Amino acid sequence: ETGVTQSPTHLIKTRGQQVTLRCSSQSGHNTVSWYQQALGQGPQFIFQYYREEENGRGNFPPRFSGLQFPNYSSELNVNALELDDSALYLCASSLEGTRFYGYTFGSGTRLTVV
Amino acid sequence: AQKVTQAQTEISVVEKEDVTLDCVYETRDTTYYLFWYKQPPSGELVFLIRRNSFDEQNEISGRYSWNFQKSTSSFNFTITASQVVDSAVYFCALSERGAQKLVFGQGTRLTINP
């Protein structure tokens, strides 16, 4: 059983709408990263949060934003949804200082934008 | 710039055959980390192995083995006596020291037929 839980598992939104995806990390995992995986592609890094502060960002526009909370949960918010935002969104968590030992990934949220 | 190439998009073999998944990487850093992840149909990325750039020792874990060669920038993964349960998409990933992100290859879809 994975230690990272994501919700919802599936979501359908209309272009232009806003969406919030949620992730619950393992207790003590103070680093969380979000990845976007388009169909047939490898995951792409969106951003990382460490102790509730953004700690790195990939090539994604500002309409992708996030939050990390003290209870090890986090959110990915996407505004003004576009059709190309349709993808599997993966959350990954790790302990401080151990991220190079491998992140723990959730099962993802599959977002479809119509 | 970091880059990971998995040239094999899809591989299909019969159960009990050996299969090797190729991974070639590019990085300018001298300290980096290489990973293999397995993604079953359920979507989560399952951590298989991590290697740092100073450790070229090959590793065997049950039916799995990994061959890391810095001279050719390759980190190949072999499954011996494949089983139907090995069917999944396999990703090779790279992380430079100090970087927050994992850079993934495109993935190799492995199908083991009974």
Short mmCIF file of C-alpha atoms in Angstrom, two decimals:
data_model
loop_
_atom_site.label_atom_id
_atom_site.label_comp_id
_atom_site.label_asym_id
_atom_site.label_seq_id
_atom_site.Cartn_x
_atom_site.Cartn_y
_atom_site.Cartn_z
CA GLU A 1 0.00 0.00 0.00
CA THR A 2 1.46 3.34 -1.09
CA GLY A 3 2.17 5.95 1.57
CA VAL A 4 1.08 8.79 -0.70
CA THR A 5 -2.63 9.28 -1.37
CA GLN A 6 -4.01 11.46 -4.13
CA SER A 7 -7.55 12.65 -4.71
CA PRO A 8 -9.61 12.56 -6.75
CA THR A 9 -8.50 9.66 -8.92
CA HIS A 10 -10.27 10.97 -12.00
CA LEU A 11 -11.62 14.37 -12.91
CA ILE A 12 -13.25 15.96 -15.95
CA LYS A 13 -13.17 19.72 -16.33
CA THR A 14 -14.12 22.20 -19.01
CA ARG A 15 -11.57 24.44 -20.71
CA GLY A 16 -11.17 27.70 -18.81
CA GLN A 17 -12.16 26.24 -15.45
CA GLN A 18 -9.95 25.92 -12.38
CA VAL A 19 -9.01 22.67 -10.63
CA THR A 20 -7.46 21.66 -7.32
CA LEU A 21 -5.74 18.32 -6.91
CA ARG A 22 -4.83 17.00 -3.48
CA CYS A 23 -2.03 14.88 -2.10
CA SER A 24 -1.51 13.41 1.34
CA SER A 25 2.10 12.47 2.01
CA GLN A 26 3.58 10.03 4.45
CA SER A 27 4.01 11.42 7.94
CA GLY A 28 7.32 13.22 8.25
CA HIS A 29 7.81 13.66 4.51
CA ASN A 30 8.46 17.38 4.34
CA THR A 31 9.30 17.52 0.65
CA VAL A 32 6.62 17.11 -2.01
CA SER A 33 6.92 17.32 -5.77
CA TRP A 34 4.29 17.39 -8.49
CA TYR A 35 4.70 15.91 -11.94
CA GLN A 36 2.56 16.02 -15.07
CA GLN A 37 2.50 12.90 -17.23
CA ALA A 38 0.89 13.24 -20.65
CA LEU A 39 -0.30 10.07 -22.34
CA GLY A 40 2.60 8.00 -23.58
CA GLN A 41 5.21 10.32 -22.09
CA GLY A 42 7.44 10.36 -19.06
CA PRO A 43 6.52 12.53 -16.07
CA GLN A 44 7.52 16.20 -16.25
CA PHE A 45 8.50 18.14 -13.13
CA ILE A 46 6.08 20.92 -12.25
CA PHE A 47 7.44 22.15 -8.89
CA GLN A 48 8.60 21.10 -5.46
CA TYR A 49 7.68 22.31 -2.01
CA TYR A 50 9.87 22.01 1.06
CA ARG A 51 8.60 23.05 4.47
CA GLU A 52 5.68 24.89 2.85
CA GLU A 53 7.84 26.98 0.50
CA GLU A 54 8.28 26.47 -3.25
CA ASN A 55 11.75 25.03 -3.71
CA GLY A 56 12.10 24.62 -7.45
CA ARG A 57 9.97 24.86 -10.56
CA GLY A 58 9.93 23.33 -13.99
CA ASN A 59 8.83 24.89 -17.27
CA PHE A 60 5.21 25.42 -16.34
CA PRO A 61 3.33 28.74 -16.47
CA PRO A 62 2.21 30.61 -13.34
CA ARG A 63 -1.33 29.30 -13.68
CA PHE A 64 0.09 26.14 -12.12
CA SER A 65 0.47 26.85 -8.42
CA GLY A 66 0.72 24.87 -5.24
CA LEU A 67 0.45 24.80 -1.51
CA GLN A 68 1.96 22.59 1.15
CA PHE A 69 0.45 22.34 4.62
CA PRO A 70 1.98 21.50 8.03
CA ASN A 71 0.07 18.20 8.13
CA TYR A 72 2.09 16.89 5.13
CA SER A 73 -0.75 17.42 2.68
CA SER A 74 -0.43 19.53 -0.44
CA GLU A 75 -2.43 20.92 -3.34
CA LEU A 76 -1.82 21.57 -7.01
CA ASN A 77 -4.01 24.30 -8.47
CA VAL A 78 -4.39 24.92 -12.17
CA ASN A 79 -6.23 28.00 -13.42
CA ALA A 80 -7.65 28.67 -16.87
CA LEU A 81 -7.49 25.04 -17.91
CA GLU A 82 -6.39 24.23 -21.44
CA LEU A 83 -6.97 21.06 -23.43
CA ASP A 84 -3.24 20.26 -23.21
CA ASP A 85 -3.52 20.12 -19.43
CA SER A 86 -5.18 16.73 -19.82
CA ALA A 87 -2.74 14.33 -18.15
CA LEU A 88 -1.98 12.17 -15.14
CA TYR A 89 -0.78 14.33 -12.26
CA LEU A 90 1.54 12.59 -9.85
CA CYS A 91 2.53 13.66 -6.37
CA ALA A 92 5.79 12.43 -4.86
CA SER A 93 7.07 12.87 -1.33
CA SER A 94 10.33 12.29 0.44
CA LEU A 95 12.08 12.85 3.74
CA GLU A 96 14.49 15.72 4.07
CA GLY A 97 17.93 14.57 3.08
CA THR A 98 16.77 11.29 1.62
CA ARG A 99 15.23 12.37 -1.66
CA PHE A 100 18.08 10.83 -3.56
CA TYR A 101 17.04 7.48 -2.21
CA GLY A 102 13.87 7.65 -4.23
CA TYR A 103 10.63 9.47 -3.92
CA THR A 104 7.38 7.76 -2.96
CA PHE A 105 4.80 8.40 -5.64
CA GLY A 106 1.02 8.35 -5.40
CA SER A 107 -1.25 6.72 -7.98
CA GLY A 108 -2.07 10.06 -9.51
CA THR A 109 -5.10 12.05 -10.58
CA ARG A 110 -6.15 11.66 -14.18
CA LEU A 111 -7.42 15.03 -15.38
CA THR A 112 -9.37 15.35 -18.61
CA VAL A 113 -10.07 18.81 -19.98
CA VAL A 114 -12.86 19.00 -22.55
CA ALA B 1 21.21 20.10 -19.60
CA GLN B 2 19.86 16.84 -18.27
CA LYS B 3 18.37 14.33 -20.64
CA VAL B 4 17.35 10.68 -20.48
CA THR B 5 16.71 8.61 -23.59
CA GLN B 6 14.92 5.29 -23.65
CA ALA B 7 15.06 4.33 -27.29
CA GLN B 8 12.83 1.28 -26.93
CA THR B 9 9.22 2.44 -26.94
CA GLU B 10 7.69 -1.01 -26.66
CA ILE B 11 9.05 -4.49 -26.07
CA SER B 12 7.05 -7.71 -26.20
CA VAL B 13 8.48 -11.07 -25.18
CA VAL B 14 7.25 -14.47 -24.18
CA GLU B 15 7.28 -15.42 -20.52
CA LYS B 16 10.61 -16.77 -19.20
CA GLU B 17 12.66 -14.88 -21.77
CA ASP B 18 15.31 -12.45 -20.59
CA VAL B 19 14.79 -8.83 -21.54
CA THR B 20 17.01 -5.74 -21.32
CA LEU B 21 15.70 -2.20 -21.17
CA ASP B 22 18.14 0.45 -22.36
CA CYS B 23 18.72 3.87 -20.82
CA VAL B 24 21.17 6.52 -21.98
CA TYR B 25 21.59 9.78 -20.10
CA GLU B 26 23.22 13.17 -20.53
CA THR B 27 24.44 15.44 -17.77
CA ARG B 28 27.21 17.97 -17.24
CA ASP B 29 27.35 17.30 -13.53
CA THR B 30 29.90 14.92 -12.05
CA THR B 31 27.60 14.01 -9.19
CA TYR B 32 24.23 12.65 -10.16
CA TYR B 33 21.76 9.92 -9.36
CA LEU B 34 20.07 7.43 -11.65
CA PHE B 35 16.81 5.65 -10.97
CA TRP B 36 14.52 3.04 -12.44
CA TYR B 37 10.80 3.13 -11.76
CA LYS B 38 8.03 0.73 -12.74
CA GLN B 39 4.56 2.03 -13.59
CA PRO B 40 1.83 -0.62 -13.57
CA PRO B 41 -1.62 0.13 -15.03
CA SER B 42 -2.74 1.51 -11.65
CA GLY B 43 -0.53 4.53 -12.31
CA GLU B 44 1.80 4.88 -9.35
CA LEU B 45 5.53 4.90 -9.95
CA VAL B 46 7.21 2.10 -8.03
CA PHE B 47 10.84 2.71 -7.08
CA LEU B 48 13.17 -0.10 -8.20
CA ILE B 49 16.73 1.13 -7.81
CA ARG B 50 18.93 4.18 -7.29
CA ARG B 51 22.57 4.54 -8.28
CA ASN B 52 24.92 7.44 -7.66
CA SER B 53 27.55 8.47 -10.17
CA PHE B 54 30.40 7.21 -8.01
CA ASP B 55 29.08 3.70 -7.75
CA GLU B 56 29.51 1.77 -10.98
CA GLN B 57 29.13 -1.58 -9.34
CA ASN B 58 26.47 -3.64 -11.06
CA GLU B 59 23.62 -4.86 -8.92
CA ILE B 60 21.46 -7.94 -8.91
CA SER B 61 18.23 -8.23 -6.99
CA GLY B 62 16.45 -11.48 -7.59
CA ARG B 63 15.48 -11.58 -11.27
CA TYR B 64 16.46 -7.93 -11.75
CA SER B 65 19.93 -6.65 -12.57
CA TRP B 66 21.34 -3.29 -13.51
CA ASN B 67 24.42 -2.43 -15.57
CA PHE B 68 25.76 1.10 -15.01
CA GLN B 69 28.54 2.24 -17.38
CA LYS B 70 29.72 5.83 -17.08
CA SER B 71 31.93 5.45 -20.16
CA THR B 72 28.85 5.06 -22.35
CA SER B 73 26.45 7.03 -20.09
CA SER B 74 24.18 4.04 -19.88
CA PHE B 75 22.18 2.46 -17.08
CA ASN B 76 20.52 -0.64 -18.47
CA PHE B 77 18.03 -2.88 -16.70
CA THR B 78 17.68 -6.62 -17.29
CA ILE B 79 14.87 -8.88 -16.19
CA THR B 80 15.81 -12.55 -16.17
CA ALA B 81 13.17 -15.22 -16.68
CA SER B 82 10.44 -12.65 -17.22
CA GLN B 83 6.97 -13.15 -15.80
CA VAL B 84 3.57 -11.81 -16.82
CA VAL B 85 3.53 -9.66 -13.65
CA ASP B 86 6.56 -7.78 -14.99
CA SER B 87 4.33 -6.21 -17.65
CA ALA B 88 4.37 -2.45 -17.07
CA VAL B 89 5.92 0.77 -18.29
CA TYR B 90 9.47 1.22 -17.03
CA PHE B 91 11.08 4.62 -16.62
CA CYS B 92 14.71 5.56 -16.23
CA ALA B 93 15.31 8.88 -14.45
CA LEU B 94 18.20 11.20 -13.63
CA SER B 95 18.68 13.75 -10.87
CA GLU B 96 21.68 16.04 -10.62
CA ARG B 97 23.09 16.81 -7.22
CA GLY B 98 21.37 19.86 -5.79
CA ALA B 99 18.53 19.64 -8.29
CA GLN B 100 15.02 19.29 -7.02
CA LYS B 101 13.69 17.33 -9.93
CA LEU B 102 13.83 13.95 -11.54
CA VAL B 103 14.22 13.98 -15.31
CA PHE B 104 12.48 10.97 -16.82
CA GLY B 105 12.91 9.18 -20.10
CA GLN B 106 9.93 8.50 -22.35
CA GLY B 107 9.45 5.06 -20.85
CA THR B 108 9.48 1.54 -22.28
CA ARG B 109 6.23 -0.41 -22.33
CA LEU B 110 7.09 -4.02 -21.56
CA THR B 111 4.58 -6.74 -22.31
CA ILE B 112 5.24 -10.28 -21.15
CA ASN B 113 3.03 -12.78 -22.96
CA PRO B 114 2.14 -16.13 -21.39
#
